[in-house]
Tab-separated table of C-alpha atoms and ligand atoms in Angstrom:
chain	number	residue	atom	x	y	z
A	1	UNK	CA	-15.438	14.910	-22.608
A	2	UNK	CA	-14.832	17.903	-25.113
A	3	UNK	CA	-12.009	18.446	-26.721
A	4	UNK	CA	-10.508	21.109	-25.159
A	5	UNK	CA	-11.212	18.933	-22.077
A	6	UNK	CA	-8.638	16.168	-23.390
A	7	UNK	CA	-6.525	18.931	-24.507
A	8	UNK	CA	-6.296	20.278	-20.718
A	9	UNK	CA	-5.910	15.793	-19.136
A	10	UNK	CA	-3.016	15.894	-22.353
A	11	UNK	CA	-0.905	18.633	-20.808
A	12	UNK	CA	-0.899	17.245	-17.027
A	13	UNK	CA	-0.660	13.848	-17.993
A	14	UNK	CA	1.660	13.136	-20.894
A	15	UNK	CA	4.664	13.834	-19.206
A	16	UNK	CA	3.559	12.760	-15.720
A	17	UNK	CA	6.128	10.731	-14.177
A	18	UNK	CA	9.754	9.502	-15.970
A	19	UNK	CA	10.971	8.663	-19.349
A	20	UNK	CA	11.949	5.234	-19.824
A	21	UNK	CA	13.711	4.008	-22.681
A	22	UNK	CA	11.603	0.662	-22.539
A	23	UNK	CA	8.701	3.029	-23.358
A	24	UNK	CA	8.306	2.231	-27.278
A	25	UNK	CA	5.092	3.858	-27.481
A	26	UNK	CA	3.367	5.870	-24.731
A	27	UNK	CA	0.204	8.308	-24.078
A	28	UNK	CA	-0.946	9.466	-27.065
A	29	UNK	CA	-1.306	5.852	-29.317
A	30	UNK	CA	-3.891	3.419	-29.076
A	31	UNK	CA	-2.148	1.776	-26.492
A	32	UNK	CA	1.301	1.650	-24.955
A	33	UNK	CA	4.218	-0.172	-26.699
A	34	UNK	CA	6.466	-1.791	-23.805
A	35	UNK	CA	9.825	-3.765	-23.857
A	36	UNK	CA	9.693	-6.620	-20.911
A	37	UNK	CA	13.516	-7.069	-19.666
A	38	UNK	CA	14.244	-10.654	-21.164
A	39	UNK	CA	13.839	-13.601	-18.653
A	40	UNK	CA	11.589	-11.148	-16.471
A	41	UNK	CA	7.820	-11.848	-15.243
A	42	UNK	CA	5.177	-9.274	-16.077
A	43	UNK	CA	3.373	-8.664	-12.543
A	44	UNK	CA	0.357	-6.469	-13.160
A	45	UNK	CA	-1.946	-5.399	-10.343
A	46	UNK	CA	-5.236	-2.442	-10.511
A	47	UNK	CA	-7.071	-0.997	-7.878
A	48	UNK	CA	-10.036	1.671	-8.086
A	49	UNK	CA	-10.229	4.571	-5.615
A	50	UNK	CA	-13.894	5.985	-5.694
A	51	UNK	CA	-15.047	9.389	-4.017
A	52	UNK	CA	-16.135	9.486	-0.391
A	53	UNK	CA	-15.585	5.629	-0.061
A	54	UNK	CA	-11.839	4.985	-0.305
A	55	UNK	CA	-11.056	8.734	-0.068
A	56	UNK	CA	-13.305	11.525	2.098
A	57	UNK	CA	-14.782	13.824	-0.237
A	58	UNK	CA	-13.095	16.897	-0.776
A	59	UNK	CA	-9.515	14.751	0.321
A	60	UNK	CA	-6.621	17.324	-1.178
A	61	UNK	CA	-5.951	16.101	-5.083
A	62	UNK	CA	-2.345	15.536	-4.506
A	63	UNK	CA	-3.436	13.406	-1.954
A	64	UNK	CA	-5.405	11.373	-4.321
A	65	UNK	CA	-3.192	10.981	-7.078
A	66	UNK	CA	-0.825	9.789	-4.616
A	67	UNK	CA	-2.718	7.079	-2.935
A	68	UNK	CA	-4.066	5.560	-6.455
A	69	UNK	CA	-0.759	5.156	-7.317
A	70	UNK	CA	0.771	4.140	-3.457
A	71	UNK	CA	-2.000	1.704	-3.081
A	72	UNK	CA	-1.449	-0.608	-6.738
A	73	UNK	CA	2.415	-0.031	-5.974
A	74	UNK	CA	2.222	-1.748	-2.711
A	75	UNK	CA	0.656	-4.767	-4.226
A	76	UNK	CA	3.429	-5.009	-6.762
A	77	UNK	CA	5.659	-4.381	-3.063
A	78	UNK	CA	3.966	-7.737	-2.021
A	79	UNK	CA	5.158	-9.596	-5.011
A	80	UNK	CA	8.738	-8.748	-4.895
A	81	UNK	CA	7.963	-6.517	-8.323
A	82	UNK	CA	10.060	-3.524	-9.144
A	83	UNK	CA	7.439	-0.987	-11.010
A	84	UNK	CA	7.994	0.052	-14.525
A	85	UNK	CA	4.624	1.425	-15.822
A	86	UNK	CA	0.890	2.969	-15.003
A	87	UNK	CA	-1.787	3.516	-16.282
A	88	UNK	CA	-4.796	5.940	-15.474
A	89	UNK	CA	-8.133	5.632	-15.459
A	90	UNK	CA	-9.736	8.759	-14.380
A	91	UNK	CA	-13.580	9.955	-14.230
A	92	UNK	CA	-14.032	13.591	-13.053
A	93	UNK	CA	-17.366	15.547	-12.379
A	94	UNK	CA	-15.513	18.451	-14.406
A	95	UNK	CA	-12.261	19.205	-15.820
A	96	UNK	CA	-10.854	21.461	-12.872
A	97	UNK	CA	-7.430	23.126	-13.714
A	98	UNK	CA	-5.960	23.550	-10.244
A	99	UNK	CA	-7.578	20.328	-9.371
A	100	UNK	CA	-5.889	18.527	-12.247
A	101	UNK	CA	-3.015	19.945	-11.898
A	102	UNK	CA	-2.860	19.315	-8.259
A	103	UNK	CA	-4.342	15.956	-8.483
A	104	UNK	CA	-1.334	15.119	-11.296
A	105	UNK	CA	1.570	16.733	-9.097
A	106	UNK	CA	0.707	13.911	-6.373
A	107	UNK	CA	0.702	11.408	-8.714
A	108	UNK	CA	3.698	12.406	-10.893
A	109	UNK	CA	5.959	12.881	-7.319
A	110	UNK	CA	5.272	8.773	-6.384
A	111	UNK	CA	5.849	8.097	-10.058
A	112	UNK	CA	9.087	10.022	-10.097
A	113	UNK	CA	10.219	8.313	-6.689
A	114	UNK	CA	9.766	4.992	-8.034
A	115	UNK	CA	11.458	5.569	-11.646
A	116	UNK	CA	7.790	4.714	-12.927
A	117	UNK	CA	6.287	5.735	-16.264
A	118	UNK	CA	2.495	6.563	-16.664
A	119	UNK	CA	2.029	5.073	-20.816
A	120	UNK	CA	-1.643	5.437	-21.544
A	121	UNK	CA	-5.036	5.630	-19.966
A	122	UNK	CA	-8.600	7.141	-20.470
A	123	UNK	CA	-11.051	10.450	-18.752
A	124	UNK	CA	-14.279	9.834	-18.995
A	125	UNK	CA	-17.136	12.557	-17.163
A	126	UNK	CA	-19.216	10.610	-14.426
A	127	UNK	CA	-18.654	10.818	-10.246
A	128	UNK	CA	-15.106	11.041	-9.304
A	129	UNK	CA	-13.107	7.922	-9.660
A	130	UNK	CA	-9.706	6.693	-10.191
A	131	UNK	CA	-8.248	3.870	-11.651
A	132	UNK	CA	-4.697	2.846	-11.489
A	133	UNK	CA	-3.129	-0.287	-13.218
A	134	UNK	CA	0.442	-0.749	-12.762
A	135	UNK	CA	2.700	-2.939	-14.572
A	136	UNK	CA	6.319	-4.170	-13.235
A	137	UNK	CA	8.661	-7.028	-13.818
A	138	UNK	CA	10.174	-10.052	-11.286
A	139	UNK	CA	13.272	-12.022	-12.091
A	140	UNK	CA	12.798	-15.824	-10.498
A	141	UNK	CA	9.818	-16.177	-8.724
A	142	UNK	CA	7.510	-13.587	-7.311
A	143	UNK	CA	6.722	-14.084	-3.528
A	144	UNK	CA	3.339	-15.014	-2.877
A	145	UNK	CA	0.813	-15.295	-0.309
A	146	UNK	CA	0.511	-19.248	-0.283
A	147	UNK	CA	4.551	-20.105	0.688
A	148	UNK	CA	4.262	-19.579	4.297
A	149	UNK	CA	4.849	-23.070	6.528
A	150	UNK	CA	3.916	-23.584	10.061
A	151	UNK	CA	6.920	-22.198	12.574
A	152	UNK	CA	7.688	-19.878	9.989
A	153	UNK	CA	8.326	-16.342	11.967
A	154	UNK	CA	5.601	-13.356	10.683
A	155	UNK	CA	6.814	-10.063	10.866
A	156	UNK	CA	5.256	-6.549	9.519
A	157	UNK	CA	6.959	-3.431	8.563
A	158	UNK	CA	6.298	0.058	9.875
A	159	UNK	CA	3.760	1.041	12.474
A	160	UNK	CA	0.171	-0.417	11.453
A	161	UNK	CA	-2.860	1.602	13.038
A	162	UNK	CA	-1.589	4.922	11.897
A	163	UNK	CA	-3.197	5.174	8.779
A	164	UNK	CA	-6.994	4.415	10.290
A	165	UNK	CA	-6.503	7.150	13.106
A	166	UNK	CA	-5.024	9.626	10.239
A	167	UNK	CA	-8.557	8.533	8.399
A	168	UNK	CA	-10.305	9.553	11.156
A	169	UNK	CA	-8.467	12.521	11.917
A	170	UNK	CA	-9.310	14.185	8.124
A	171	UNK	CA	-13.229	12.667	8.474
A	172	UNK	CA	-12.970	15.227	11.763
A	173	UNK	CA	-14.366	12.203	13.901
A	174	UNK	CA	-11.316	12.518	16.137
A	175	UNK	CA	-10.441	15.725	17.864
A	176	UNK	CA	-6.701	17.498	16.861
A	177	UNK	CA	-4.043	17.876	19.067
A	178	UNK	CA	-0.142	17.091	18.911
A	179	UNK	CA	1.290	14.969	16.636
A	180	UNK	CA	-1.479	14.843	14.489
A	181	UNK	CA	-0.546	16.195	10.864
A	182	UNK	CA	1.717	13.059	11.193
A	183	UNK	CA	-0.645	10.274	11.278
A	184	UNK	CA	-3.105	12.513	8.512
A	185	UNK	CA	0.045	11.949	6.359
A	186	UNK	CA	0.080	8.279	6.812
A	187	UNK	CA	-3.406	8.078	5.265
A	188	UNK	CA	-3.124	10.732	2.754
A	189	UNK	CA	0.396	9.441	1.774
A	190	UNK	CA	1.298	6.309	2.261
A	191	UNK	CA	4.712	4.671	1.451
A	192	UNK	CA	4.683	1.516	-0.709
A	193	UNK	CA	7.306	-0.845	0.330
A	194	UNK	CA	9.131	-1.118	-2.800
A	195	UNK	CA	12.945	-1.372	-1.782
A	196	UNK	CA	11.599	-3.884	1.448
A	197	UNK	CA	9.721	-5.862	-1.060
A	198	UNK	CA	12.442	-6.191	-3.289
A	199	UNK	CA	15.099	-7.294	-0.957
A	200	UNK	CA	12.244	-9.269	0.909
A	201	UNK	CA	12.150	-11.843	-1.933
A	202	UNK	CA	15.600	-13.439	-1.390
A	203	UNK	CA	14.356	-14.337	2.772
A	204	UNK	CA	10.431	-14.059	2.821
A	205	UNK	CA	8.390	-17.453	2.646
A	206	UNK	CA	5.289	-15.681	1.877
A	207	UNK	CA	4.021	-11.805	1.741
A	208	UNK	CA	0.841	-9.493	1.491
A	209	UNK	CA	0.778	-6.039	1.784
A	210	UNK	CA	-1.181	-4.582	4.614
A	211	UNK	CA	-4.507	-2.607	2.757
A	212	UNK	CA	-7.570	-3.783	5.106
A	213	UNK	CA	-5.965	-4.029	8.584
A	214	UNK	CA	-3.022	-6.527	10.164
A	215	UNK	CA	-5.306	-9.508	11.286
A	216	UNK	CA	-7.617	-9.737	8.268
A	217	UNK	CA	-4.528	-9.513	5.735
A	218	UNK	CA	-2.273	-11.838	8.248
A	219	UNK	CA	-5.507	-14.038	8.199
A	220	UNK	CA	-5.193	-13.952	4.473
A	221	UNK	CA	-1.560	-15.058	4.283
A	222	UNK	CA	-2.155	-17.846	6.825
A	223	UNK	CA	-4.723	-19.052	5.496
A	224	UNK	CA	-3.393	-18.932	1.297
A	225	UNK	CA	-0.438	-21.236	2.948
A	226	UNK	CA	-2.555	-23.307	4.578
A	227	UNK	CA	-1.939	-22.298	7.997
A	228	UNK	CA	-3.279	-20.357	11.409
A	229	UNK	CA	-0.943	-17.684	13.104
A	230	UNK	CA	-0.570	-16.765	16.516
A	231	UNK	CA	0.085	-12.594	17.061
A	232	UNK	CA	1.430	-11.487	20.048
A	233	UNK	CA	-0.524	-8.140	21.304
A	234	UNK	CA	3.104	-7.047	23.654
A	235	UNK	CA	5.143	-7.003	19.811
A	236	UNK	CA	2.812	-4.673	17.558
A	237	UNK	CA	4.845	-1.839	17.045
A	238	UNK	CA	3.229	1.378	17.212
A	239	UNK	CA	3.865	4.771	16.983
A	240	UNK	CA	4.218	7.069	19.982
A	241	UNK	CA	1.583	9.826	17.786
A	242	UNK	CA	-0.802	6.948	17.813
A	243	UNK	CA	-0.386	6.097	21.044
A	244	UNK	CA	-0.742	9.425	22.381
A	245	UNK	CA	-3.679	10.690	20.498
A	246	UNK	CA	-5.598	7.057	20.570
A	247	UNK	CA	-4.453	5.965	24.086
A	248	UNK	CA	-2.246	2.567	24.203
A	249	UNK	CA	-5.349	0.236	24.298
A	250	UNK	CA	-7.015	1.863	21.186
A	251	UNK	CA	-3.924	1.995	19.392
A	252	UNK	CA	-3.439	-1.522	19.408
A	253	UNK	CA	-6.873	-2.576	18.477
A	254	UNK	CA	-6.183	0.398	15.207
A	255	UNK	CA	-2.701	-1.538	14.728
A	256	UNK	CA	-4.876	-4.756	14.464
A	257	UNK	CA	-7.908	-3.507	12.441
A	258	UNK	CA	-7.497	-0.181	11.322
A	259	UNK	CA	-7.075	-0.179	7.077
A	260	UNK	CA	-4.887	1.943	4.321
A	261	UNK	CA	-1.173	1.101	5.858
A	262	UNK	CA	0.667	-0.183	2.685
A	263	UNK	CA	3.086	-1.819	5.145
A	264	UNK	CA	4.102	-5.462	4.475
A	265	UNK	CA	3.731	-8.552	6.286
A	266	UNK	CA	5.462	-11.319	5.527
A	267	UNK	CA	6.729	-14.788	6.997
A	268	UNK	CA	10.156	-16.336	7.179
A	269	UNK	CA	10.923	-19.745	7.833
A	270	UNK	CA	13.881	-21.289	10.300
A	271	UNK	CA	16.251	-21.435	6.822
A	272	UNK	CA	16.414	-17.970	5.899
A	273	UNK	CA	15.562	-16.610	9.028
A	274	UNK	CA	18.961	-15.792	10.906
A	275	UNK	CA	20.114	-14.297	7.778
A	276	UNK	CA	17.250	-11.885	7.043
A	277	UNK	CA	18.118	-10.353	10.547
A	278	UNK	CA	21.824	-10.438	10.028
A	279	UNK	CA	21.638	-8.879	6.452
A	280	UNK	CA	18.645	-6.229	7.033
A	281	UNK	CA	18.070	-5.723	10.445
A	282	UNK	CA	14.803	-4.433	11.523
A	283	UNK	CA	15.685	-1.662	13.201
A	284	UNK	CA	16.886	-0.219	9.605
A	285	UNK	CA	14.855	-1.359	7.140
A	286	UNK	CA	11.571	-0.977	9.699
A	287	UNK	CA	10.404	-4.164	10.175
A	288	UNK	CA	9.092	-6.570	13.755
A	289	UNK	CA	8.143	-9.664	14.203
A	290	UNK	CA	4.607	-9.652	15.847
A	291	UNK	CA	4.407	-14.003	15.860
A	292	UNK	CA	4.290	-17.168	13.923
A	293	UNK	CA	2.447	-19.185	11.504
A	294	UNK	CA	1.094	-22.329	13.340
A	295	UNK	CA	-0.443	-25.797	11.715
A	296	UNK	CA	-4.360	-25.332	12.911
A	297	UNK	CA	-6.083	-22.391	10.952
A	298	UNK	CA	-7.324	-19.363	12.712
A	299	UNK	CA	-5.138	-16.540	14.079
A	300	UNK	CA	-4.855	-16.389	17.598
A	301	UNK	CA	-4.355	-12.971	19.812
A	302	UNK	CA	-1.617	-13.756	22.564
A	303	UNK	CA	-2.231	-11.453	25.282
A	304	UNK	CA	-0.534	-11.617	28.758
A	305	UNK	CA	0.492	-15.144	28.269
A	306	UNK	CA	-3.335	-15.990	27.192
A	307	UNK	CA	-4.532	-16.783	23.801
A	308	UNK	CA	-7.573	-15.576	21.999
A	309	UNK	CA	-8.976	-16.992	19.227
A	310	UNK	CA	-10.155	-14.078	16.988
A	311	UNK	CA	-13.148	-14.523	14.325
A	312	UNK	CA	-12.693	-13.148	11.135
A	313	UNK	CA	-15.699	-11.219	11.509
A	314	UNK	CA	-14.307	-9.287	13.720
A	315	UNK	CA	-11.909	-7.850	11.457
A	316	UNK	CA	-13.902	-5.458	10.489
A	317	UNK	CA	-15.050	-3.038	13.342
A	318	UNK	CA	-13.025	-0.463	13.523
A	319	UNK	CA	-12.134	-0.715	9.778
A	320	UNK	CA	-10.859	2.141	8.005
A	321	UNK	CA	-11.790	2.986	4.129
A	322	UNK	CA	-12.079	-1.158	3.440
A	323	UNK	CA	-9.925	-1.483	0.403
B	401	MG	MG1	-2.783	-6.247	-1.755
């Protein structure tokens, strides 16, 4: 890029997001300067969001710089992390004022939310892409996919599906009606668990955030603890937009498969269990239990008393952008 064309990425991203005092050096070096809290872990986590395959082209730019930054803050969600620092990656066709400016409004908003600063990065010209990397710190150990046992409770936070039919909503696939603009704002901005993640680390066995559907990632976390789970189709909670715009039986199959929530699921075992519900109960920090981890590998779908074994392949049907 030209000059000028740095000059213009310079003034929407050097201030874009907080100033942190653990920020020794940041945009504008050869690389960030930053001061770990002593005794902490580093957790670091990246995730690339390219043009008309994790986004529909033309998405809005705020949008955008949102959900790069939502997505790689829900993984640090997953680990218990509490974010510190970002940084950006970003190819653009063009350097586009109002897009730029648009595109670093939604990113510097999440930034701001989560007390997050962005330190360093690099524009290049190609096909519009986005890379985020962001960095955070654990005290004691992160939670990870692989400490769930067998009878440990699963649970998952929010109301999975809405995302997917929010997807298809702004890909114009679905037709609008009532309650709509709600579930486009579940794909376009997502929440990252942050605070839930956080707290989560003192109760939760294991934990993975929810980016390519509820049975593929709960698949994931059974099967990195060395377990199967059994889901029960009656205890998905779903929203009443979904279920009015996708019908009940769709909604659950979108709460199942659909992609892009950002919610977490996580497992408890019998130890810890009456206490997570006694010190965060569900009903305020968003959060159901949907089944249980189980010794023999698989997930099973308990529907109407009957279980069904449920191929991973099958994840995948009604998938929605397939981070
Ligand atoms: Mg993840």
């Amino acid at each position: 890029m030209s000059l000028s064309e740095f000059g213009l990425i310079e003034r929407y991203f050097r201030h874009c997001g907080v100033a942190r005092e653990d920020v020794r050096v940041g945009v504008g070096d050869d690389a960030a300067v930053l001061e770990c809290p002593p005794g902490q872990h580093l957790v670091a986590a990246m995730d690339t969001l390219v043009d008309g395959v994790h986004f529909p082209h033309g998405a809005p730019p705020d949008s955008i710089g949102y959900r790069a930054l939502a997505v790689n803050l829900s993984d640090l969600a997953a680990m218990g992390a509490r974010a510190a620092w970002a940084l950006l990656a970003l190819t653009l066709p063009e350097a586009d004022e109002g897009w730029l400016s648009q595109f670093a409004a939604g990113f510097a908003k999440l930034a701001r939310l989560h007390n997050l600063a962005l330190v360093g990065g690099d524009t290049t010209r190609g096909p519009l892409c986005v890379t985020v990397q962001v960095l955070g710190h654990v005290s004691g150990s992160a939670m990870l996919r692989s400490g769930g046992r067998p009878g440990d409770a699963l649970f998952v936070s929010g109301t999975p599906g809405d995302a997917a039919a929010g997807l298809a909503l702004e890909q114009g696939r679905w037709p609008e009606s009532g309650g709509t603009q709600y579930l486009r704002e579940r794909f376009l901005f997502p929440t990252p668990r942050m605070e839930l993640g956080e707290r989560l680390r003192e109760y939760a066995s294991a934990c993975i955030d929810v980016s390519d559907g509820l049975l593929g990632d709960a698949g994931k976390l059974a099967a990195a603890s060395g377990c199967g789970a059994e889901i029960v189709y009656a205890d998905l909670p779903l929203s009443e937009p979904l279920v009015r715009v996708a019908g009940a039986e769709r909604a659950h199959e979108l709460a199942l498969t659909g992609g892009d929530d950002y919610e977490l699921c996580f497992s408890v075992g019998p130890g810890q269990l009456a206490q997570l519900l006694a010190q965060m109960p569900p009903e305020r920090w968003g959060y159901r239990r949907i089944g249980s981890l189980r010794q023999a590998p698989g997930i099973d779908l308990v529907r109407d008393g009957a279980a069904v074994r449920l191929p991973p392949s099958g994840y995948d049907h009604f998938a929605g952008t397939g981070r």
